[in-house]
XYZ file of C-alpha atoms in Angstrom:
91
model
C 2.421 -27.527 17.425
C 5.555 -29.617 17.004
C 5.093 -30.153 13.275
C 4.737 -26.439 12.638
C 7.777 -25.755 14.824
C 9.828 -28.264 12.851
C 8.686 -26.767 9.536
C 9.808 -23.301 10.612
C 13.129 -24.684 11.856
C 13.579 -26.507 8.565
C 13.242 -23.213 6.732
C 15.691 -21.553 9.129
C 18.243 -24.330 8.603
C 17.815 -24.039 4.836
C 18.385 -20.277 4.950
C 21.393 -20.554 7.227
C 22.880 -23.327 5.070
C 22.478 -21.169 1.979
C 24.034 -18.242 3.795
C 27.022 -20.242 4.988
C 27.512 -21.857 1.577
C 27.492 -18.462 -0.135
C 29.910 -17.143 2.466
C 32.220 -20.142 2.084
C 32.423 -19.848 -1.687
C 32.377 -16.047 -1.902
C 36.134 -15.674 -1.740
C 36.978 -11.975 -2.125
C 33.597 -11.095 -3.628
C 32.269 -8.415 -1.260
C 28.755 -8.463 -2.727
C 28.401 -12.191 -2.045
C 29.801 -11.784 1.467
C 27.326 -9.018 2.303
C 24.490 -11.062 0.806
C 25.428 -14.068 2.936
C 25.705 -11.937 6.046
C 22.261 -10.460 5.344
C 20.670 -13.896 5.110
C 22.133 -15.165 8.376
C 20.171 -12.817 10.706
C 17.020 -13.647 8.747
C 17.605 -17.326 9.494
C 18.084 -16.503 13.170
C 14.839 -14.512 13.103
C 13.064 -17.592 11.719
C 14.456 -19.679 14.610
C 13.425 -17.136 17.242
C 9.954 -16.828 15.738
C 9.545 -20.610 15.604
C 10.568 -21.044 19.232
C 8.369 -18.210 20.509
C 5.361 -19.408 18.535
C 5.871 -22.983 19.711
C 5.972 -21.949 23.381
C 2.956 -19.680 22.909
C 0.912 -22.470 21.349
C 1.941 -25.060 23.941
C 0.924 -22.670 26.721
C -2.466 -22.143 25.077
C -2.954 -25.898 24.594
C -1.997 -26.650 28.211
C -4.427 -24.000 29.453
C -7.142 -25.615 27.287
C -7.634 -22.363 25.415
C -10.110 -22.917 22.553
C -8.010 -20.853 20.159
C -7.323 -19.426 17.694
C -3.762 -20.685 17.501
C -2.700 -18.906 14.340
C -0.445 -15.869 14.030
C -1.274 -13.472 11.222
C 1.544 -10.965 11.763
C 4.660 -13.102 12.241
C 4.747 -14.936 8.906
C 4.019 -11.714 7.003
C 6.837 -9.929 8.822
C 9.274 -12.796 8.174
C 8.306 -12.904 4.509
C 8.890 -9.175 4.138
C 12.208 -9.504 5.993
C 13.291 -12.333 3.687
C 12.249 -10.447 0.562
C 14.151 -7.364 1.707
C 17.256 -9.459 2.374
C 16.962 -11.161 -1.019
C 16.512 -7.924 -2.952
C 18.778 -5.641 -0.926
C 21.939 -7.019 -2.477
C 20.711 -5.958 -5.935
C 21.018 -2.272 -5.042
């Protein structure tokens, strides 16, 4: 459970770093500022998802639940959210 948690957090840190770097170098470019501010909540969503999934899996492991331990909805939702944030600035 910890490795998966760290992988999700790694992705969230990467997204937030990209967002902050774009925001830092955007200057007066409004499009870049909006793009950076769209990516930041997505990164926070990745963190919240990672933490909730980690706690859910640890609870199931501690209760000796045989599984399954996978989440089919969360990653799809986060992928769609990321794709929307990445393409929304093109409009």
